[in-house]
Each structure stands twice: as structure tokens, then as C-alpha cells.
Coordinates of C-alpha atoms in Angstrom, one line a residue:
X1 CA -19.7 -16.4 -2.2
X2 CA -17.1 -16.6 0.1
X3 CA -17.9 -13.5 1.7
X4 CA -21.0 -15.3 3.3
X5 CA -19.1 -17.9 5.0
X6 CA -19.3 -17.4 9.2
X7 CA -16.8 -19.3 9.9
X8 CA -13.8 -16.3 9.4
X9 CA -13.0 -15.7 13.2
X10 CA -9.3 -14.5 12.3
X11 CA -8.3 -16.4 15.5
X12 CA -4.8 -17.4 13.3
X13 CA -4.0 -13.5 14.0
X14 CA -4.7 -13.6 17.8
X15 CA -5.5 -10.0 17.8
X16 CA -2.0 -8.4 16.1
X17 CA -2.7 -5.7 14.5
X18 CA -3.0 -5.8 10.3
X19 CA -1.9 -3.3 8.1
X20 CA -2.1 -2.6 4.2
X21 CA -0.3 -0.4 2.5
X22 CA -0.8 0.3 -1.7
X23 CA 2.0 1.9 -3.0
X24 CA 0.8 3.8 -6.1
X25 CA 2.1 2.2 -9.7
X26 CA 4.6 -0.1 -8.3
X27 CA 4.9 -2.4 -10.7
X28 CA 6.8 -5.7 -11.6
X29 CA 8.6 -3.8 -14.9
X30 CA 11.2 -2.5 -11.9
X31 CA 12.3 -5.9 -12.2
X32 CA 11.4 -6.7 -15.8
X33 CA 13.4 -3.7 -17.1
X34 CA 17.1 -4.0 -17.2
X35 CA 17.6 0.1 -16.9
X36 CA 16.0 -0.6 -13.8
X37 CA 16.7 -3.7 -11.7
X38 CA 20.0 -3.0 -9.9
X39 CA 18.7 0.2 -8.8
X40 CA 15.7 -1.5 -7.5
X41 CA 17.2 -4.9 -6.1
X42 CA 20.4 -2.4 -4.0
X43 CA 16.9 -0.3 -2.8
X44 CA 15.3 -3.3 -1.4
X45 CA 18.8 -4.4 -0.1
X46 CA 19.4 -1.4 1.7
X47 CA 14.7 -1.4 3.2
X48 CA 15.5 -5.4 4.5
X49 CA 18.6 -4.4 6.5
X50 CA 17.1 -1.4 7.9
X51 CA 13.7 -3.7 8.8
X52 CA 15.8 -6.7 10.2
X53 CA 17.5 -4.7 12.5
X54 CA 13.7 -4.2 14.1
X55 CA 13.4 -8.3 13.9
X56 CA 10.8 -7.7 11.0
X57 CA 11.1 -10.7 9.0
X58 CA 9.7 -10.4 5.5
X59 CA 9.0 -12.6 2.2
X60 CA 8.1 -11.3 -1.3
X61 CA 6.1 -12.0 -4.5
X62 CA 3.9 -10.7 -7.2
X63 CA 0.0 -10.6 -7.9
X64 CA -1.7 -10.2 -11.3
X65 CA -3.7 -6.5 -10.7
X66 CA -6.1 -4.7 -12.8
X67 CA -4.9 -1.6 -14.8
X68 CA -5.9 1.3 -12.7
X69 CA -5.6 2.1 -9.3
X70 CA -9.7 2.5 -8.3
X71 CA -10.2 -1.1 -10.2
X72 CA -6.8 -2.7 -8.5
X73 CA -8.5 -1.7 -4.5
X74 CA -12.1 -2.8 -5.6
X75 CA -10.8 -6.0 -6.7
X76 CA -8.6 -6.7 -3.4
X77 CA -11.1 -5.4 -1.0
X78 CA -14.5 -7.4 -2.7
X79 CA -12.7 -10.9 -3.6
X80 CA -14.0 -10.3 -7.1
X81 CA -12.4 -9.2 -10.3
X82 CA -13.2 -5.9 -11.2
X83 CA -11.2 -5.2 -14.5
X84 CA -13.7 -2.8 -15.6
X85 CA -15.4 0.8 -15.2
X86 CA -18.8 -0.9 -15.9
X87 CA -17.6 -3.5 -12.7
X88 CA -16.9 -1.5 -10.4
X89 CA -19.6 1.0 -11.2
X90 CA -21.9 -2.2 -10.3
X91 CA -19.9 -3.4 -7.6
X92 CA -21.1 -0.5 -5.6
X93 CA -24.7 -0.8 -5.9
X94 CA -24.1 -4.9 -5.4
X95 CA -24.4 -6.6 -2.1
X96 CA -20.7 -7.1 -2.2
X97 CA -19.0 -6.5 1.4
X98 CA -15.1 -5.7 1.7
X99 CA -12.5 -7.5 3.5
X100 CA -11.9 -4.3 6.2
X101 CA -15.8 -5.1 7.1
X102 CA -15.0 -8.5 7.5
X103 CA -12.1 -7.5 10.4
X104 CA -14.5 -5.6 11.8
X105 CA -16.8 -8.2 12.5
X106 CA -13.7 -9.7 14.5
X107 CA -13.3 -7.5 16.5
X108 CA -11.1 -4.8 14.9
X109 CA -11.0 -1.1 14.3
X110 CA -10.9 -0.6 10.5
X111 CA -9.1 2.6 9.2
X112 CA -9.2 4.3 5.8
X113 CA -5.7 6.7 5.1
X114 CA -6.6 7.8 1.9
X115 CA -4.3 11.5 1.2
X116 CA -5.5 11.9 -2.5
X117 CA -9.3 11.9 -1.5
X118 CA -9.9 16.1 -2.1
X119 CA -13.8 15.5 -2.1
X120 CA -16.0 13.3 -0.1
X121 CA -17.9 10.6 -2.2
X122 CA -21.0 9.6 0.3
X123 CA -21.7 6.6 -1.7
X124 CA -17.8 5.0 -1.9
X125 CA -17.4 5.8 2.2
X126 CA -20.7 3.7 2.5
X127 CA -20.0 1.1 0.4
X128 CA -16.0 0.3 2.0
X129 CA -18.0 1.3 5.5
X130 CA -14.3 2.1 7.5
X131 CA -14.8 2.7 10.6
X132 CA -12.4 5.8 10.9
X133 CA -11.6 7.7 7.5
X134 CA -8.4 10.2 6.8
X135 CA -8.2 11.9 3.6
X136 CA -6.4 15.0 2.3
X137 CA -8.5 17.5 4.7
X138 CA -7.5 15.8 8.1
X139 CA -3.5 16.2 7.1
X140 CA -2.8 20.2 7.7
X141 CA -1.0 20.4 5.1
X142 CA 0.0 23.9 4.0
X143 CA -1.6 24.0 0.1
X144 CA 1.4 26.9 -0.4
X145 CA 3.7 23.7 -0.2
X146 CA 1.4 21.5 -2.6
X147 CA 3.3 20.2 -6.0
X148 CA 1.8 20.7 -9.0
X149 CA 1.7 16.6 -9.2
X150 CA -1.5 14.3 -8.8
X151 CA -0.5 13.9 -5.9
X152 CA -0.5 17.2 -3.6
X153 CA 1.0 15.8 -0.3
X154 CA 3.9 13.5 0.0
X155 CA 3.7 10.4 1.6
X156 CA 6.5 11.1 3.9
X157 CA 4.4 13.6 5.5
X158 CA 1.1 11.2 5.4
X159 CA 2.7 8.5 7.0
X160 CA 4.7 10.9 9.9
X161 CA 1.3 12.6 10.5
X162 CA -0.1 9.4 10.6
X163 CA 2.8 7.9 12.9
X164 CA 2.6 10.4 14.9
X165 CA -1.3 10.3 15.7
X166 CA -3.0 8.1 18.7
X167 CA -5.0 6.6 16.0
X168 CA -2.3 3.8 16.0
X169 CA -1.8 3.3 19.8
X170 CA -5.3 2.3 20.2
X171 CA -6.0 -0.8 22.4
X172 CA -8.2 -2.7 20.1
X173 CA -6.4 -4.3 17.4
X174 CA -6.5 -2.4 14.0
X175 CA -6.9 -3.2 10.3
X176 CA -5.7 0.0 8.0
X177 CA -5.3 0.5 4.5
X178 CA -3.3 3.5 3.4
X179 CA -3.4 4.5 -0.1
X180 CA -0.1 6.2 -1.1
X181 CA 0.0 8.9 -3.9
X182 CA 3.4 10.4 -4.6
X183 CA 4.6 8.0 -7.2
X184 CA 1.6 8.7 -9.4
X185 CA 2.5 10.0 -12.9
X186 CA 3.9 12.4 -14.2
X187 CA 7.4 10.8 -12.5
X188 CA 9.8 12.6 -11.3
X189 CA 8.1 15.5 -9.1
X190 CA 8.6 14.8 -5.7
X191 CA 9.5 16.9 -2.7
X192 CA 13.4 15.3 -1.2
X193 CA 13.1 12.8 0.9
X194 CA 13.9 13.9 4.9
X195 CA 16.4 11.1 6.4
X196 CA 17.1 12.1 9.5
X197 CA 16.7 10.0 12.6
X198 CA 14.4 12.5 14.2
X199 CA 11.7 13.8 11.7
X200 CA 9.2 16.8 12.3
X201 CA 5.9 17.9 10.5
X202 CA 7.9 21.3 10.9
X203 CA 10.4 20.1 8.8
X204 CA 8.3 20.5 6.0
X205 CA 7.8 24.1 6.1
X206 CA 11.2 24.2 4.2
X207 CA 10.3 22.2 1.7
X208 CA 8.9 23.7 -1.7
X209 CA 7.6 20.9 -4.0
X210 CA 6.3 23.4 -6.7
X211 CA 7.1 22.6 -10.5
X212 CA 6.9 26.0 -12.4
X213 CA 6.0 24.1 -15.7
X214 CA 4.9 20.1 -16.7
X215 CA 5.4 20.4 -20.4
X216 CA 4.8 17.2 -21.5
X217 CA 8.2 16.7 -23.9
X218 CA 10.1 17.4 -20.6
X219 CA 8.6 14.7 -18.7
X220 CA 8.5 12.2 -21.1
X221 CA 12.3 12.4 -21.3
X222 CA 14.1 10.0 -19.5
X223 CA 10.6 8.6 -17.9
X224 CA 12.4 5.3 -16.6
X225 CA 14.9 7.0 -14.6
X226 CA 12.2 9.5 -13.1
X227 CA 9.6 6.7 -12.6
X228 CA 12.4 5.2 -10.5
X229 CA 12.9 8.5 -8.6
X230 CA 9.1 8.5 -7.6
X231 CA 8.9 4.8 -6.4
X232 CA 12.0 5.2 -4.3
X233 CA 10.4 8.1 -2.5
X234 CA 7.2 6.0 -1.6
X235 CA 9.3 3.1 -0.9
X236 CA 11.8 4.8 1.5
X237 CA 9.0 6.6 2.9
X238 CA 6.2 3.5 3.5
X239 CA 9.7 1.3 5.1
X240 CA 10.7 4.4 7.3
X241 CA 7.1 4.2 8.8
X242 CA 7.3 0.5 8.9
X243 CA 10.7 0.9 10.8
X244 CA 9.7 3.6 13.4
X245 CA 5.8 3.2 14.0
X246 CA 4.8 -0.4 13.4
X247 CA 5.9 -3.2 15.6
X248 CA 8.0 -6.5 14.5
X249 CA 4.7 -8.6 15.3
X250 CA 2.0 -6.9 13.2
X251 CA 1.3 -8.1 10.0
X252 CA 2.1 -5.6 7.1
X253 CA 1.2 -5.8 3.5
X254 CA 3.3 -3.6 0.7
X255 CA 1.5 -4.0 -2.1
X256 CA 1.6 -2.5 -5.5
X257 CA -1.9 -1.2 -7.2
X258 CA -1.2 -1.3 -10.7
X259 CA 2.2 -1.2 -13.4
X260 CA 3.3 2.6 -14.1
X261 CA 0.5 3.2 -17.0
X262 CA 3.3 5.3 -18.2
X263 CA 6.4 2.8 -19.2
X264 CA 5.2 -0.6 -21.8
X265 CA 4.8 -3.3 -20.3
X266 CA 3.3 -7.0 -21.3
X267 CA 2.0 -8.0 -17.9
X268 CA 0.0 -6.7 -15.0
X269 CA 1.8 -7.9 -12.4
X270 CA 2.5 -5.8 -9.2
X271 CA 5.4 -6.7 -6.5
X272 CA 3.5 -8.0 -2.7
X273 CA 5.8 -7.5 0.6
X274 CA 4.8 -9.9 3.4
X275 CA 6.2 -8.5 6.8
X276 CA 5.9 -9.8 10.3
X277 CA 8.7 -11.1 13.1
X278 CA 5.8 -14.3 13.7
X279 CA 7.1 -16.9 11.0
X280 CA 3.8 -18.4 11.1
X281 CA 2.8 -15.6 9.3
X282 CA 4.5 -15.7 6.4
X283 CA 4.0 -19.0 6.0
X284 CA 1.0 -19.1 4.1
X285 CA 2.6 -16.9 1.4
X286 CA 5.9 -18.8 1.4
X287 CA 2.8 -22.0 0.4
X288 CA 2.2 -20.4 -2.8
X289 CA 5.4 -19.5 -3.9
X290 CA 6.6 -15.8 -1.9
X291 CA 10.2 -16.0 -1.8
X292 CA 12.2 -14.5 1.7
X293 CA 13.3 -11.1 1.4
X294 CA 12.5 -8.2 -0.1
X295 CA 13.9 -8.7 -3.7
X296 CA 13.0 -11.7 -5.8
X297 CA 13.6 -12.0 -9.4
X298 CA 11.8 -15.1 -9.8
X299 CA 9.0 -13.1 -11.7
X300 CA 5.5 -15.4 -11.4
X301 CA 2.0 -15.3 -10.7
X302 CA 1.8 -15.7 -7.1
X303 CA -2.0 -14.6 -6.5
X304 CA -4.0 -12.3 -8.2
X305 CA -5.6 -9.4 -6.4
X306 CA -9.0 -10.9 -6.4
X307 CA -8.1 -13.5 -4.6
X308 CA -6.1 -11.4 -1.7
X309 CA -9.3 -11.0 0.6
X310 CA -10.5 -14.6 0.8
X311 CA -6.8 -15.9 0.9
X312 CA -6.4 -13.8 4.2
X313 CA -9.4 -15.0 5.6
X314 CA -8.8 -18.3 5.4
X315 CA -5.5 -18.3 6.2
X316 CA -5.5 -16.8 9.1
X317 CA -9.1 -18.3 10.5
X318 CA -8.0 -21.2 12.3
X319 CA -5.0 -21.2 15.2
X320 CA -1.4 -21.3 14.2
X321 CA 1.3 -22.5 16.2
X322 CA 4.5 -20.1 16.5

């Protein structure tokens, strides 16, 4: 119902540019499991100070999301829980609009990065109703260089092709999602991460990401530790883009889709990055309980993913003083 209200001007944002990014499978259990969380906490540690040194300021907490990764973007996007295949099925054929539509009603250029699209679904495209869509054809990536992974390209690449394009130096202010891939199960198989100050697509013509076998036994082995080798890559990857593309004053949403399916866990909670150098920002997140930083181990129910879009909206509807 919220979706009908007219009053969402956005003016609280005063034209900055908004971006989301969904970092597949990264889940709260990186800080509910102790073979994981001092790996994790000296990782965000090591993001902040990079991202402070930029004058990003940043504040962090966790929504409840649904248990797959089409389910956890329906439910974000529509402001309604969609928990289910039978939902979301419905969803599309519903009146439902999406939060990217609503931005463009303001004003803004909505963009759809989406690297693990291989086919083109008419009927998804119409529904979310971007504006300007990427997915895995518009990349040139080399498929001789694709890993035998779900995920075929790696995000580093995604987000330097991306950073890299004069889709982001457009003049009206943008809203993008990017959907990132490479820590999708099976964990473990990514290509190494390039950290040099000065990165090139060329650089990846050296890079060979191919697995010669994924026997299950093997990868089941040890699936913490690899599951933490994945989610670093997207991480370093997703804050490296942050760090050299996006500006201190945009507003920037890390959030995770869904828990890693793979590892047990008891709750569907997913960690939620708030970054932007305008304090008045952040505010509305530090409201319901978003600690600062990157790291917090104070492991709550902050907001649930159905509740993301209309929580934006009203926020950031009415002026805000600095």
C-alpha cells in the first residue's frame, strides 16, 4: 500500500546519487561462527580504514532475508515478503511496482548490473522496468577465462568494467543495483584477487579461473574456510570499487542476499553496510539500532528486507539538515 503514496519526492537525498550493492550469501553466520569471526572482524577492519581515508563514513547492521537469493531481491525491491516460489511467481503478474521505479519517478536514472543474467527473461526486465540493464553479455569477458563456478565472471572484473564505463559519470543522479556472483557456492573457486593501485581489464588475460574437477567430497571439505575465501573476494572487490569509483557523498548500500545455504545456520539474518560522508544519512539507520563501522557483533534484527524499500522512501522524503 505504501507504494501508492505520492508524497515520496526523495528531496532528503537532494539529488546524490544511490547505490545498492547485494553481495551474494553474505550472511550473519561470519559473525555467528567462531571459526570465522576474527577473520571477518580484521577484514572489515582493514575495508573501514581504506574507506575513511576517502572521508566515507559508514554504520552497520543486519536484516532478516528470505532463503534464496531471487526471493531475498523480490522482497527488497516490492516492500513485500516474498518467502516463497509461489510469491514471487505471483509477484510478477501483481501490480506490485519496485523501489528503482519509484527513483525514477524522482528524477533518477535507474541501472540494473546483473553479471550472472546468461539469458534475457522479457517478463522479469518488465516487471523491475530499469532503465539501463548490464548482464553477463555486455561485460567482454573472454568465456576461455570463465570458472567452472556459478558464477562465470568475477566481480572484480564486473565492478572495474563497470567503474570504468561513462554509465557512472552521468549528470542525472543514479540509482543502481549490482548483483554480485562470485561468492555463490560451491566456495572456494575464485580467480586471485588483483591489488594493485592501478588495475586493467587487461590484467585479466593472465588470469585462469578454471577448476579441472568439483567433486563434491572435495568441496565439502573445509567448507568454512573456503566460504570465507569467496566472501573476502566479493568484499575486497565491492570496497575497492567503493574506494576508487564512488564518491564520499553518495549513498551506498552493502547488503547481503541470503546466509551461505551451504554452512547450518538458525537464523536468516544478512549483514547491511550503510556508507555515505553526509551524517544525516546514516542517521536514519543509526534510529533503529545500525551500529558505526563496519563490524558489529551486536547480532539483532535491525530491519527485515521487506521493509528496506518503504524505509528508504520515507526516510529520505522530506529535507534533512547536514
Amino acid at each position: 500500500k505504501f507504494f501508492r503514496n505520492n508524497n515520496y519526492n526523495l528531496a532528503g537525498l537532494k539529488g546524490i546519487n544511490v547505490f545498492v550493492i547485494y553481495l551474494e550469501s553474505y550472511g550473519a553466520i561470519l559473525i555467528e561462527n567462531q571459526d570465522l569471526v576474527d577473520n571477518y572482524k580484521n577484514l572489515t577492519v582493514e575495508l573501514q580504514s581504506e574507506l575513511e581515508k576517502k572521508s566515507f563514513l559508514m554504520v552497520t547492521g543486519y536484516s532478516e532475508a528470505p532463503r534464496s537469493s531471487w526471493l531475498s531481491r523480490l522482497s527488497f525491491s516490492t516492500g513485500s515478503r516474498i518467502y516463497e516460489r509461489v510469491s514471487a511467481n505471483l509477484a510478477l503478474i501483481s501490480k506490485l511496482t519496485t523501489l528503482n521505479q519509484k527513483f525514477y519517478l524522482s528524477g533518477y536514472h535507474t541501472i540494473s548490473v546483473m553479471p550472472g543474467v546468461k539469458k534475457r527473461v522479457p517478463k522479469i526486465e518488465s516487471f523491475f522496468d530499469f532503465k539501463q540493464q548490464f548482464s553477463s553479455w555486455n561485460f567482454d569477458w573472454p568465456q576461455e577465462k570463465s570458472a567452472n563456478n556459478w558464477a562465470e565472471i568475477p566481480d572484480q572484473y564486473v565492478l572495474e568494467w563497470l567503474g570504468k564505463n561513462s554509465t557512472l559519470k552521468k549528470k542525472a543522479p543514479i540509482y543502481l543495483e549490482i548483483v554480485l556472483s562470485s561468492s555463490h557456492s560451491p566456495y572456494g573457486i575464485v580467480p586471485p584477487y588483483i591489488s594493485k593501485q592501478e588495475v586493467k581489464l587487461e590484467d585479466w588475460s593472465a588470469v585462469t579461473t578454471k577448476e579441472k574437477s568439483l567433486g563434491i567430497i572435495s568441496h565439502l571439505k573445509g567448507t568454512s574456510q573456503k566460504y570465507m575465501v569467496s566472501i573476502e573476494y566479493s568484499l575486497k572487490s565491492a570496497f575497492q570499487f567503493i574506494e576508487r569509483y564512488l564518491g564520499p557523498e553518495d549513498l551506498i548500500i552493502v547488503i547481503g542476499d541470503h546466509q551461505p545455504p551451504a554452512l547450518r545456520t538458525d537464523s536468516n539474518l544478512v549483514p547491511v553496510h550503510i556508507i555515505s560522508s553526509k551524517k544525516s544519512l546514516l542517521i536514519p539507520f543509526k534510529q533503529i539500532g545500525f551500529q558505526e563501522g563496519l563490524f558489529s557483533s551486536y547480532v539483532k534484527e535491525n530491519i527485515r528486507h521487506e521493509d528496506f524499500a518503504e524505509f528508504i522512501l520515507d526516510s529520505y522524503s522530506c529535507c534533512q539538515k547536514e
